[in-house]
Short mmCIF file of C-alpha atoms in Angstrom, two decimals:
data_model
loop_
_atom_site.label_atom_id
_atom_site.label_comp_id
_atom_site.label_asym_id
_atom_site.label_seq_id
_atom_site.Cartn_x
_atom_site.Cartn_y
_atom_site.Cartn_z
CA UNK A 91 116.14 135.70 99.48
CA UNK A 92 119.72 134.62 99.25
CA UNK A 93 121.08 131.11 99.98
CA UNK A 94 122.84 132.61 103.10
CA UNK A 95 119.37 133.53 104.55
CA UNK A 96 118.36 129.86 104.69
CA UNK A 97 120.88 129.23 107.39
CA UNK A 98 121.62 130.31 111.06
CA UNK A 99 124.08 133.07 111.69
CA UNK A 100 126.78 130.51 112.78
CA UNK A 101 126.85 129.03 109.35
CA UNK A 102 129.31 130.05 106.54
CA UNK A 103 127.93 129.92 103.08
CA UNK A 104 129.80 130.30 99.78
CA UNK A 105 128.23 130.33 96.34
CA UNK A 106 129.77 130.50 92.87
CA UNK A 107 128.67 129.96 89.28
CA UNK A 108 130.59 127.87 86.74
CA UNK A 109 131.15 129.39 83.39
CA UNK A 110 129.98 127.07 80.74
CA UNK A 111 130.62 129.52 77.84
CA UNK A 112 133.46 127.37 76.59
CA UNK A 113 133.42 123.98 75.06
CA UNK A 114 132.80 121.96 78.32
CA UNK A 115 130.47 118.94 77.93
CA UNK A 116 129.32 116.02 79.90
CA UNK A 117 131.93 114.79 82.34
CA UNK A 118 134.07 117.93 81.91
CA UNK A 119 131.13 120.01 82.86
CA UNK A 120 130.48 117.65 85.96
CA UNK A 121 134.17 117.88 87.05
CA UNK A 122 134.08 121.69 86.71
CA UNK A 123 131.00 121.92 88.99
CA UNK A 124 132.67 119.34 91.43
CA UNK A 125 135.87 121.52 91.64
CA UNK A 126 133.91 124.77 92.13
CA UNK A 127 131.84 123.17 94.71
CA UNK A 128 134.94 122.01 96.74
CA UNK A 129 136.27 125.52 96.28
CA UNK A 130 133.10 126.89 97.88
CA UNK A 131 133.54 124.46 100.61
CA UNK A 132 137.13 125.80 101.32
CA UNK A 133 135.96 129.43 101.31
CA UNK A 134 133.04 128.51 103.85
CA UNK A 135 135.63 126.70 106.01
CA UNK A 136 138.08 129.76 105.86
CA UNK A 137 135.17 131.89 106.90
CA UNK A 138 134.79 129.72 110.08
CA UNK A 139 138.63 130.03 110.46
CA UNK A 140 139.48 126.50 109.36
CA UNK A 141 141.72 127.36 106.35
CA UNK A 142 142.52 124.58 103.80
CA UNK A 143 143.23 124.32 100.12
CA UNK A 144 141.26 121.10 99.75
CA UNK A 145 139.01 118.68 101.51
CA UNK A 146 139.75 114.96 101.52
CA UNK A 147 137.35 112.50 100.28
CA UNK A 148 135.75 109.46 101.82
CA UNK A 149 135.86 106.15 99.75
CA UNK A 150 132.28 107.08 98.61
CA UNK A 151 133.41 110.36 97.40
CA UNK A 152 131.85 112.40 100.20
CA UNK A 153 133.75 115.43 101.49
CA UNK A 154 135.54 114.72 104.76
CA UNK A 155 134.78 117.96 106.92
CA UNK A 156 137.14 118.80 109.93
CA UNK A 157 136.02 117.15 113.10
CA UNK A 158 134.45 120.20 114.66
CA UNK A 159 132.54 121.19 111.51
CA UNK A 160 129.53 119.70 109.51
CA UNK A 161 128.91 120.84 105.98
CA UNK A 162 127.18 120.21 102.74
CA UNK A 163 128.19 120.81 99.06
CA UNK A 164 125.91 120.95 96.05
CA UNK A 165 126.12 121.77 92.40
CA UNK A 166 123.67 121.70 89.58
CA UNK A 167 123.24 123.57 86.30
CA UNK A 168 126.38 125.82 86.68
CA UNK A 169 125.57 126.90 90.26
CA UNK A 170 127.77 125.69 93.00
CA UNK A 171 127.42 126.16 96.81
CA UNK A 172 128.59 124.98 100.15
CA UNK A 173 127.65 125.50 103.73
CA UNK A 174 129.65 124.93 106.83
CA UNK A 175 128.73 125.20 110.48
CA UNK A 176 130.49 124.35 113.74
CA UNK A 177 129.22 121.22 115.62
CA UNK A 178 128.69 123.42 118.66
CA UNK A 179 125.82 125.06 116.61
CA UNK A 180 124.34 122.15 114.71
CA UNK A 181 124.68 118.35 114.40
CA UNK A 182 124.16 118.50 110.67
CA UNK A 183 123.40 120.66 107.71
CA UNK A 184 122.21 120.19 104.14
CA UNK A 185 122.24 122.03 100.88
CA UNK A 186 120.57 120.88 97.67
CA UNK A 187 120.76 122.94 94.60
CA UNK A 188 118.49 121.87 91.69
CA UNK A 189 117.66 123.61 88.43
CA UNK A 190 113.83 123.90 87.94
CA UNK A 191 113.00 124.10 84.41
#
């Protein structure tokens, strides 16, 4: 099963892996995952016709989605993803990526 299969057809999902083969450690790794997650969000939004290069951030760091779209971003262990869906299809959506050892 793919992540896309977890959501209704109206949802747009984007997934990406972060390459940690370099010397990324600690905070650098976290920043790389954060950036990759935001890039996934922009790709998901583009699928829905809401083209943007970046998402603004609320004071608490949460992504500020366009008014007519709800979405979720998650990243962990080098896997990043985002889901976006129009508010006409859902009031909320969530994605949580966790590494299971």
